[in-house]
Tab-separated table of C-alpha atoms in Angstrom:
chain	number	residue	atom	x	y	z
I	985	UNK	CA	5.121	27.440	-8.204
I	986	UNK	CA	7.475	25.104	-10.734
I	987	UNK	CA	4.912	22.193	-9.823
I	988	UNK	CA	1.964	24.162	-11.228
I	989	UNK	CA	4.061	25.667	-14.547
I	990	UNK	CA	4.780	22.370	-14.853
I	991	UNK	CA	1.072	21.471	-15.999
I	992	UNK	CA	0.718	23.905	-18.377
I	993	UNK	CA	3.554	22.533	-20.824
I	994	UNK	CA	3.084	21.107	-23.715
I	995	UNK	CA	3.974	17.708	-24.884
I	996	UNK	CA	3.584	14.928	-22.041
I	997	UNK	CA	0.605	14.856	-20.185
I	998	UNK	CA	-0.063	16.243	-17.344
I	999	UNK	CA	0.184	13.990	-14.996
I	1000	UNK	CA	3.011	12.676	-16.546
I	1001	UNK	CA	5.109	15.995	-16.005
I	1002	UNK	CA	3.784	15.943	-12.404
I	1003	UNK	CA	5.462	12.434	-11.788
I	1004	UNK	CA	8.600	13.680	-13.545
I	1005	UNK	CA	8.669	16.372	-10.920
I	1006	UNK	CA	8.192	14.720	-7.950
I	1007	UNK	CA	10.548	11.838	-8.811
I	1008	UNK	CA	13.761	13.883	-9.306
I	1009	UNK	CA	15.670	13.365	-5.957
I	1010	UNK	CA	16.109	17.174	-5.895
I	1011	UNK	CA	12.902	18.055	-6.192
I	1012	UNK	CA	12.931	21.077	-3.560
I	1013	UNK	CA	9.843	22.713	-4.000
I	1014	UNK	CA	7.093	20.650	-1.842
I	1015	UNK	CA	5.023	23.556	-1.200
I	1016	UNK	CA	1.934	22.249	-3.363
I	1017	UNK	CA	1.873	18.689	-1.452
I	1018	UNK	CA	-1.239	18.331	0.652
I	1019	UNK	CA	-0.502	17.505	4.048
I	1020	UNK	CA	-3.097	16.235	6.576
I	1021	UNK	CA	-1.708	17.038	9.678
I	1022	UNK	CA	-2.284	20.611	8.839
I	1023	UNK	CA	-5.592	20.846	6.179
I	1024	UNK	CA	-7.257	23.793	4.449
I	1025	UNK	CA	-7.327	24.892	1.265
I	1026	UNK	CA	-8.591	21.891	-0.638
I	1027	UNK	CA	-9.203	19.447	2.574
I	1028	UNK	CA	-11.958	19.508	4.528
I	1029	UNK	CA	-13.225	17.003	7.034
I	1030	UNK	CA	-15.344	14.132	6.182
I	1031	UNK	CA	-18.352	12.592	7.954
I	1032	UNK	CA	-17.380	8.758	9.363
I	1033	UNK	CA	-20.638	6.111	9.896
I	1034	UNK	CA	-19.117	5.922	13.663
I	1035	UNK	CA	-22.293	3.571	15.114
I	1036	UNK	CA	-21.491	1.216	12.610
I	1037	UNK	CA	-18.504	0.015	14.276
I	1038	UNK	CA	-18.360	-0.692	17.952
I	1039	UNK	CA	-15.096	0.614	20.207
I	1040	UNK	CA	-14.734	-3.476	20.604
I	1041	UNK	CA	-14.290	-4.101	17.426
I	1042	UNK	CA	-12.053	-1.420	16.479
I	1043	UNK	CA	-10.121	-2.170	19.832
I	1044	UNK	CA	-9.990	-6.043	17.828
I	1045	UNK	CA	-8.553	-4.502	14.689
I	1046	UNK	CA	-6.099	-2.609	16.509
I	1047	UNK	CA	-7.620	0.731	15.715
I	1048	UNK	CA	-8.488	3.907	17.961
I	1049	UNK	CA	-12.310	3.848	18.420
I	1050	UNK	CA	-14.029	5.671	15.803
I	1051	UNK	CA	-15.150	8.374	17.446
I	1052	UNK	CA	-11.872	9.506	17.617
I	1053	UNK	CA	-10.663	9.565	14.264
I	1054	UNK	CA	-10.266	12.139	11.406
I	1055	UNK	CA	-11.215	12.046	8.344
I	1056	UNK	CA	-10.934	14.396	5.219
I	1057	UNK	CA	-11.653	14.509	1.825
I	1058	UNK	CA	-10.493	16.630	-0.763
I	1059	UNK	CA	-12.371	18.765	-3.126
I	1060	UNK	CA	-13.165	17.852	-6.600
I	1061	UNK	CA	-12.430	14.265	-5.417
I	1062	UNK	CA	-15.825	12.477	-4.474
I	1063	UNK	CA	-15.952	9.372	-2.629
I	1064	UNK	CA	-11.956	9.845	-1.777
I	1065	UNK	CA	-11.253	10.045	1.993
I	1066	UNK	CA	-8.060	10.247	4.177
I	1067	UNK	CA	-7.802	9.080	7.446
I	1068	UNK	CA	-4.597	10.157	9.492
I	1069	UNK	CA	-3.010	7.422	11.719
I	1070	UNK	CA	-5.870	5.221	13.507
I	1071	UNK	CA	-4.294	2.704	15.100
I	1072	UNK	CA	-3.677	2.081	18.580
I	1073	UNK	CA	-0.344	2.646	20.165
I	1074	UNK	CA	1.973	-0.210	18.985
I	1075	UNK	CA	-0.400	-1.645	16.999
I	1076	UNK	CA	0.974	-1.022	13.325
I	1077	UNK	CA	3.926	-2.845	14.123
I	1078	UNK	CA	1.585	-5.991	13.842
I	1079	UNK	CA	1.314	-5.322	9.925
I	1080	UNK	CA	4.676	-4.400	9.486
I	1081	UNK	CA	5.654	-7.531	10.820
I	1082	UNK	CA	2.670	-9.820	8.821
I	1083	UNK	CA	4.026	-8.186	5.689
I	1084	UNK	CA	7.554	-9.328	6.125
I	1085	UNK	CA	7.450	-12.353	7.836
I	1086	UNK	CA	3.848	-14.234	7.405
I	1087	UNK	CA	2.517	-13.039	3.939
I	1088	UNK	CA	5.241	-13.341	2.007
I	1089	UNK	CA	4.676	-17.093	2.463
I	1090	UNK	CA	3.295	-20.053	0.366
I	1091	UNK	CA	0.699	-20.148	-1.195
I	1092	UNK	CA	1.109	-16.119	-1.337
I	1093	UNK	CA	2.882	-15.295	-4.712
I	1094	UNK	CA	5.517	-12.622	-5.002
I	1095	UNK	CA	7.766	-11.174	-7.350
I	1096	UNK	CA	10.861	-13.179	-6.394
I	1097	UNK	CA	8.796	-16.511	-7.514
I	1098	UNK	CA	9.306	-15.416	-11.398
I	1099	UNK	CA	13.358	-16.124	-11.212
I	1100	UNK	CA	13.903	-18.289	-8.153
I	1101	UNK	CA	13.057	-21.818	-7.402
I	1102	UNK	CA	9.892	-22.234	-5.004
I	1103	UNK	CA	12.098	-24.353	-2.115
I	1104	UNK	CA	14.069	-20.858	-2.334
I	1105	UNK	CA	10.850	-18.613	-1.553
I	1106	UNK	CA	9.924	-20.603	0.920
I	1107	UNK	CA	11.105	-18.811	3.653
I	1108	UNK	CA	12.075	-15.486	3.027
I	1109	UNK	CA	12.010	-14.326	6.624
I	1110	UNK	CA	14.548	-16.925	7.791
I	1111	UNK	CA	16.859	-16.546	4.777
I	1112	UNK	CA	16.587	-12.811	5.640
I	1113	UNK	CA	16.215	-11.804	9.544
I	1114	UNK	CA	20.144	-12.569	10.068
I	1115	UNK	CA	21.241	-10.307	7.378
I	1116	UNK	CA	19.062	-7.367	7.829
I	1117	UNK	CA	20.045	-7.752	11.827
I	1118	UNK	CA	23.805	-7.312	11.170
I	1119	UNK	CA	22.882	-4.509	8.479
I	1120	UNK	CA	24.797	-1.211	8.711
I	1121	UNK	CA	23.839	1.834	6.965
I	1122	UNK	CA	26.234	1.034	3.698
I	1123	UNK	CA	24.100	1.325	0.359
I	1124	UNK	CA	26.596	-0.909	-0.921
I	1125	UNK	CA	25.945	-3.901	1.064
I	1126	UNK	CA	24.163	-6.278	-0.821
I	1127	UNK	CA	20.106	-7.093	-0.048
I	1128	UNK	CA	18.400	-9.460	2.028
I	1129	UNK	CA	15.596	-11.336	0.051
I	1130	UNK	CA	13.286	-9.546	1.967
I	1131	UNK	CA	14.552	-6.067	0.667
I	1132	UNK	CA	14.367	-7.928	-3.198
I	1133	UNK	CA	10.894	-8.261	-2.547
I	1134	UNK	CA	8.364	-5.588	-4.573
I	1135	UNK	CA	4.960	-7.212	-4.301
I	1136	UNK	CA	2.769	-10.160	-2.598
I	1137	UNK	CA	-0.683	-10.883	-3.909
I	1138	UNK	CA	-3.195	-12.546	-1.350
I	1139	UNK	CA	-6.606	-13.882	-2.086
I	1140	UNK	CA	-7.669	-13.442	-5.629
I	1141	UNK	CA	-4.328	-13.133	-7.335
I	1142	UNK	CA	-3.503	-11.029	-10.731
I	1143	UNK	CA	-3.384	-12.522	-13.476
I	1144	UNK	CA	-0.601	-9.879	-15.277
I	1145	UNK	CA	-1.057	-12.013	-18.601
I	1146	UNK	CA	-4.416	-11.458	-18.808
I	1147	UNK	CA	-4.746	-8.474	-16.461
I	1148	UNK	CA	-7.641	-10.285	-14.749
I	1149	UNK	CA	-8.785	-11.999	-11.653
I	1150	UNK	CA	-9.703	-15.556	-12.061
I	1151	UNK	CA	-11.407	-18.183	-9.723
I	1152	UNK	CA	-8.621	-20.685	-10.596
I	1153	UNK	CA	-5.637	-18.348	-9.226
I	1154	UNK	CA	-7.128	-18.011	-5.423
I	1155	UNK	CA	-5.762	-19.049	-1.907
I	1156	UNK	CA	-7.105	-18.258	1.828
I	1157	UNK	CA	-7.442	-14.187	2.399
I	1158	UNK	CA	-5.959	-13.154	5.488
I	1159	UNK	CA	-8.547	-13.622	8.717
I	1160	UNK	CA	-6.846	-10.647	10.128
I	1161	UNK	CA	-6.344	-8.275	7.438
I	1162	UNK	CA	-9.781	-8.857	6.606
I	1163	UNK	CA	-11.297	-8.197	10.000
I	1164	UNK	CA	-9.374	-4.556	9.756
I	1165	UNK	CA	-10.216	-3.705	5.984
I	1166	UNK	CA	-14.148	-4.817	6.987
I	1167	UNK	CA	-14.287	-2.559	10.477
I	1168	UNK	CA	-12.264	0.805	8.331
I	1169	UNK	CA	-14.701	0.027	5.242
I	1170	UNK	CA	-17.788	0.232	7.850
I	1171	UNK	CA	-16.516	3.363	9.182
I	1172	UNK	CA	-16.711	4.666	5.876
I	1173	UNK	CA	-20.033	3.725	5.173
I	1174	UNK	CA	-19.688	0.299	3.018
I	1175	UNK	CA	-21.060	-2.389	5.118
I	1176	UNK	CA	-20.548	-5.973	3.941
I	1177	UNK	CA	-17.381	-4.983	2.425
I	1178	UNK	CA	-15.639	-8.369	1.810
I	1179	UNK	CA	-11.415	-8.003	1.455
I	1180	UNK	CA	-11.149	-10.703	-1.561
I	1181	UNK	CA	-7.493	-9.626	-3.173
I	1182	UNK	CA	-4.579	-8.200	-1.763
I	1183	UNK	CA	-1.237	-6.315	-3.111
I	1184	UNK	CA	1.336	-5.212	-0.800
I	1185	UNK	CA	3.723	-3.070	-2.269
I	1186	UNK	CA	7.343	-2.927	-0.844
I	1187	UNK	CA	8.895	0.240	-1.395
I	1188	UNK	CA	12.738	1.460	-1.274
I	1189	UNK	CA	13.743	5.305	-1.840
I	1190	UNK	CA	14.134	4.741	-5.003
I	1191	UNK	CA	11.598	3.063	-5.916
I	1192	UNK	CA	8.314	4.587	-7.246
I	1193	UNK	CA	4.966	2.875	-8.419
I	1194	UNK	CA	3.544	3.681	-12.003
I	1195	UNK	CA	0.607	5.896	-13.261
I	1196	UNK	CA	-2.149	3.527	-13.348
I	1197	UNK	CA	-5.764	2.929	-12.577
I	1198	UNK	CA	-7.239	-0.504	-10.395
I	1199	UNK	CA	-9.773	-1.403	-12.892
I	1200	UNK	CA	-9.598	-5.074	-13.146
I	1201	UNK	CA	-12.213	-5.875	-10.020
I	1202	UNK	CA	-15.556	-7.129	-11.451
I	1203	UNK	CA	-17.120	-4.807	-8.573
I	1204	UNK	CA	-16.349	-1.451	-8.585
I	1205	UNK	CA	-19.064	-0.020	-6.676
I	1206	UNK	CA	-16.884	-1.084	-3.706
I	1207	UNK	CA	-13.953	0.889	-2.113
I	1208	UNK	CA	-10.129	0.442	-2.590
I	1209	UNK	CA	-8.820	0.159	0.685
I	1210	UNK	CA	-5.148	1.334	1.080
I	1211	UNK	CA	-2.750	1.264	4.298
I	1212	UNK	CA	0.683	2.341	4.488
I	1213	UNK	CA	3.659	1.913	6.903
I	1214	UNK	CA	7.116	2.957	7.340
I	1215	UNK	CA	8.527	6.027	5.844
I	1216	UNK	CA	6.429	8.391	3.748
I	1217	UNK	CA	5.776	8.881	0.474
I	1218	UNK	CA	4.267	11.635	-2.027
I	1219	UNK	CA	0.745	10.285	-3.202
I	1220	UNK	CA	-0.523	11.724	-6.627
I	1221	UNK	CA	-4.467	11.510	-7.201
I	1222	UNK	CA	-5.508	12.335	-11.004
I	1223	UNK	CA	-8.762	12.205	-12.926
I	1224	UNK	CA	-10.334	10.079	-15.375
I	1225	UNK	CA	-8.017	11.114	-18.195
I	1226	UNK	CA	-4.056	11.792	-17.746
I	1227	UNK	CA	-4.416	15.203	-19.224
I	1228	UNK	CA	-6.058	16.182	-15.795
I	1229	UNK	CA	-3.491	17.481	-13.615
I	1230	UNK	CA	-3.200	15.268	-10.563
I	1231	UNK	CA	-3.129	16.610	-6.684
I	1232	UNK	CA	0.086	15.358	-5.041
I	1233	UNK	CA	-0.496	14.785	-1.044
I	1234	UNK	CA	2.004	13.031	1.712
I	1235	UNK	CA	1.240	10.060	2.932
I	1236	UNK	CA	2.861	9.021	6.755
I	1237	UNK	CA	2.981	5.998	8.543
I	1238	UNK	CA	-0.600	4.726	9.283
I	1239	UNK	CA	-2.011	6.648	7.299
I	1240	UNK	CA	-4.710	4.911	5.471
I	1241	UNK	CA	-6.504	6.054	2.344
I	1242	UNK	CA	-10.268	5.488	0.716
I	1243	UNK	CA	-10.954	5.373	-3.007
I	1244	UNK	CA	-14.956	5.187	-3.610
I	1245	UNK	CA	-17.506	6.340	-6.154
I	1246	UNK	CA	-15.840	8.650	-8.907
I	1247	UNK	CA	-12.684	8.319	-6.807
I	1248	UNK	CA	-12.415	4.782	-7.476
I	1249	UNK	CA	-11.307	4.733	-11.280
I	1250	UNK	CA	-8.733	7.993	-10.880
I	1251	UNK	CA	-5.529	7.730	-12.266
I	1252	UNK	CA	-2.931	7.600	-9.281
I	1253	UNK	CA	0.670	6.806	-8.602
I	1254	UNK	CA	3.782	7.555	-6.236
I	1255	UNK	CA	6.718	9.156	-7.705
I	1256	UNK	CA	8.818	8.953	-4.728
I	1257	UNK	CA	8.989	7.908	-1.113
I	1258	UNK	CA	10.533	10.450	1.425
I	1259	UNK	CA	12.601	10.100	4.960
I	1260	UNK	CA	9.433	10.511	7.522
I	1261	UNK	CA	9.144	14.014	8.674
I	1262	UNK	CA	10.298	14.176	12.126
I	1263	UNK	CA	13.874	13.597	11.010
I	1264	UNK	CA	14.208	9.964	12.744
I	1265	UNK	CA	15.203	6.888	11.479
I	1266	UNK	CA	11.613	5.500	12.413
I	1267	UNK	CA	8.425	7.804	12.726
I	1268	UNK	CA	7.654	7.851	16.356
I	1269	UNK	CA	4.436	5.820	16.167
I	1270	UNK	CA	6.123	2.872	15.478
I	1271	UNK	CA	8.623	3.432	18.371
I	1272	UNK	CA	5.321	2.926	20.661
I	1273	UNK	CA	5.356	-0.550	22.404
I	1274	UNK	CA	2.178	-2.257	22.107
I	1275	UNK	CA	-0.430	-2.728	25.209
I	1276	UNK	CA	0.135	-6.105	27.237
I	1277	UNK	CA	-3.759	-5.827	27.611
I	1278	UNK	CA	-5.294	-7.137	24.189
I	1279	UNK	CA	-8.648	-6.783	24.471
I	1280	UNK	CA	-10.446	-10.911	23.468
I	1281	UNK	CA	-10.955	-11.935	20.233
I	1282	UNK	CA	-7.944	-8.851	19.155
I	1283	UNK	CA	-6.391	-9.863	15.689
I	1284	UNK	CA	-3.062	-8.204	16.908
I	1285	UNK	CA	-0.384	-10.017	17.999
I	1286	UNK	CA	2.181	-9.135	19.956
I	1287	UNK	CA	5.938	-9.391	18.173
I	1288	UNK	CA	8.844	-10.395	20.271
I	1289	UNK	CA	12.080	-7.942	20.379
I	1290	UNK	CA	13.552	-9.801	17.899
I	1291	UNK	CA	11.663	-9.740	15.222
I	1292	UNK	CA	10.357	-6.232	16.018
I	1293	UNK	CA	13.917	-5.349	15.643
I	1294	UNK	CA	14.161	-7.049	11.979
I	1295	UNK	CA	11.730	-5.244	10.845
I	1296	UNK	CA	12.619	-1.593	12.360
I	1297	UNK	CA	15.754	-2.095	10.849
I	1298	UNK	CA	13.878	-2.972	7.459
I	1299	UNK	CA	11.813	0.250	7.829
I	1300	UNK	CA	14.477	2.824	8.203
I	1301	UNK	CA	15.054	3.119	4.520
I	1302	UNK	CA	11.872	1.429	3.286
I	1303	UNK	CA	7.743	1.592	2.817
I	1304	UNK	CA	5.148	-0.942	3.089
I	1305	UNK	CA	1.725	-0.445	1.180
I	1306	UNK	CA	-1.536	-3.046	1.406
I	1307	UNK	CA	-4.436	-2.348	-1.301
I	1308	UNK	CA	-6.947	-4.449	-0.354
I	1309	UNK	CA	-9.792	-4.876	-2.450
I	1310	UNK	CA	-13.552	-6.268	-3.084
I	1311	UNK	CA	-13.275	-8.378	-6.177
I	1312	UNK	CA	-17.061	-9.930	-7.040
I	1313	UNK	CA	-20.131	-8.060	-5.907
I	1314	UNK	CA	-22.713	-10.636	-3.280
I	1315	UNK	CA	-23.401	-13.337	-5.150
I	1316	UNK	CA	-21.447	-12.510	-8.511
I	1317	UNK	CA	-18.909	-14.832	-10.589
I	1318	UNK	CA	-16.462	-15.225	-12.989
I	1319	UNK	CA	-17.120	-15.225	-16.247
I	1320	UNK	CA	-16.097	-18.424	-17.880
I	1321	UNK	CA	-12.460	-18.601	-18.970
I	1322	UNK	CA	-11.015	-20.070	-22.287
I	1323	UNK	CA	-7.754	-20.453	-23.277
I	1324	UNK	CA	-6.037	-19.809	-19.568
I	1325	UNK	CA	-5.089	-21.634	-16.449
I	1326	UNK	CA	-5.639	-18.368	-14.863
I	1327	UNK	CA	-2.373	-18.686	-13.135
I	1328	UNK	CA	-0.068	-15.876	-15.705
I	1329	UNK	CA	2.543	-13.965	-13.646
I	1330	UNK	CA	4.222	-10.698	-14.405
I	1331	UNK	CA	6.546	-11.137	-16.719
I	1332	UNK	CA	9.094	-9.059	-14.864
I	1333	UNK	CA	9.383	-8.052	-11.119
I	1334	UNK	CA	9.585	-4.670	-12.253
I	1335	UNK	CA	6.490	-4.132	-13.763
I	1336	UNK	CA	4.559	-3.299	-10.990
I	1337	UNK	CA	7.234	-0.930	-9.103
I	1338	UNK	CA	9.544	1.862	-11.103
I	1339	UNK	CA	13.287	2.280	-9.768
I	1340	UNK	CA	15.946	5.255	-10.502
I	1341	UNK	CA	17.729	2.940	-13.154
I	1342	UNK	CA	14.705	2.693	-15.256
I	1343	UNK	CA	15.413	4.230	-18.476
I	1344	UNK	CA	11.672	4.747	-18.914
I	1345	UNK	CA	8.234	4.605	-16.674
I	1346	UNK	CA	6.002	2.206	-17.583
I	1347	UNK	CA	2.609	2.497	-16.392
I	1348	UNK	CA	1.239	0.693	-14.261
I	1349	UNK	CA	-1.676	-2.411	-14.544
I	1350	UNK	CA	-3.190	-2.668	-11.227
């Protein structure tokens, strides 16, 4: 297949060339994309720790009971494991609808904060819900705020100066998001996981994210956590050194990924996002309404028509990623800091995502 000649050229890297490949719009040939929904080959089903969370607490997160889910991982890929769509009917629309309209708040920091004046961040949601509701299906018509936004950092947030975490850059981690990273990393087999940092990615179709490794965490004997939302996307997994060829896999709407052990420190990237599968504006989990019967204690809330309807209209030509990760092992700090006020930001908003006027890809930090 072109995608496997592909790797045995000379000159760029190989997972460079792989990138390339899948990032051309008319990239036809998507026979050598792993897809869950139908395994073999290379997949085979993992083993989930499913006494270590109870049906009541996955019913809090929003998530089937564990029992119930599948999980794969993928040979020649250790401690990486794939778990197709957990969550409850309705529930993902929760997330959608924290990424848009509550984390993108202050003290959060995203992209748009570089070139715009704080009183103008403030608020993205409200600057942007009217707009996006009267949207048509013009590419022309200029974007919301909300569709200029690329990334939000929650929790420890990265320093791109210095590419670290610091203790002096840190506000309040989400109580929900952490109460769903901590029940999925159970499942997995990493109790005591604790979700410190956050990046939520905000992806267009043409946007891509860069080759890159997530390094920068003091601790990396715990997982990399990473949900997505929205329309799909082609995910590639590499090795240790970009001269491996990477496996390229899809990646659908509640879909949520694990990157442990050797897996953790892999090179990895997404050269493209694609229209979901089933040909609709909207993969048809989202279209499912959400239970009236939360069970107590449930971190999901339920969003009105209104807003649900701002952010379905957001989704139909857009992605939503959250990496959550453990920064500091139990009981670790910082090291002491000289010379910083731990507080650098990127110095563009394109540094983290890649878009089809690029003249170049840079790689990626985090």
């Amino acid at each position: 297949m072109a995608a496997a000649a592909l790797t045995r050229e000379g000159g760029e890297d190989a997972f460079r060339r792989l990138f390339r490949f899948y990032r051309q719009r008319d990239a036809s040939d998507l026979r050598g994309v792993v897809d869950f929904s139908a395994p073999g080959g290379q997949v085979f089903r993992s083993q989930l720790s499913i006494s270590s969370v109870s049906d009541q607490d996955a019913y809090r997160a929003g998530l089937q009971p564990v029992s119930q889910w599948k999980a794969y991982g993928l040979s020649g890929y250790p401690g990486f494991i794939f778990i197709p769509n957990p969550f409850l009917p309705g529930c993902q629309r929760h997330w959608v609808k924290q990424c848009l309209k509550l984390y993108p708040e202050k003290p959060n920091v995203c992209n748009l904060d570089l070139h715009m004046a704080p009183e103008k961040t403030t608020d993205l949601w409200g600057q942007s819900k009217e707009q996006l509701r009267r949207k048509g299906s013009s590419k022309w018509e200029p974007r919301s705020l909300l569709e200029k936004l690329r990334w939000v950092t929650l929790g420890y947030h990265y320093n791109w100066d210095t590419k670290k975490y610091s203790a002096n850059h840190h506000t309040p981690f989400p109580s929900d998001l952490a109460f769903l990273s901590e029940q999925v990393a159970a499942a997995c087999g990493f109790w005591g996981f604790q979700a410190q940092a956050g990046i939520l990615n905000y992806y267009h179709f043409d946007s891509s994210l860069g080759i890159h490794v997530d390094e920068s965490e003091l601790d990396h004997s715990r997982p990399l956590l990473s949900f997505s939302f929205g329309q799909s996307s082609i995910f590639l997994l590499g090795g240790l050194k970009r001269e491996e060829a990477p496996t390229a896999m899809f990646m659908h709407s509640g879909d949520i990924m694990v990157m442990s052990g050797f897996s953790r420190l892999l090179y990895h990237a997404v050269p493209r996002v694609l229209p979901n599968p089933e040909g609709t504006a909207l993969p048809s989990c989202l279209d499912q309404a959400l239970s009236s019967d939360l069970p107590v204690g449930s971190v999901i809330e339920h969003s009105s028509d209104e807003d649900w309807q701002v952010c379905a209209k957001y989704l139909q030509s857009s992605r939503i990623n959250m990496t959550i990760r453990q920064v500091l092992a139990q009981g670790q700090k910082f090291p002491e800091e000289s010379g910083t006020n731990g507080k650098g930001q990127a110095p563009s908003d394109n540094s983290y995502h890649e878009n089809s006027k690029a003249k170049r890809h840079k790689p990626n930090t985090v």
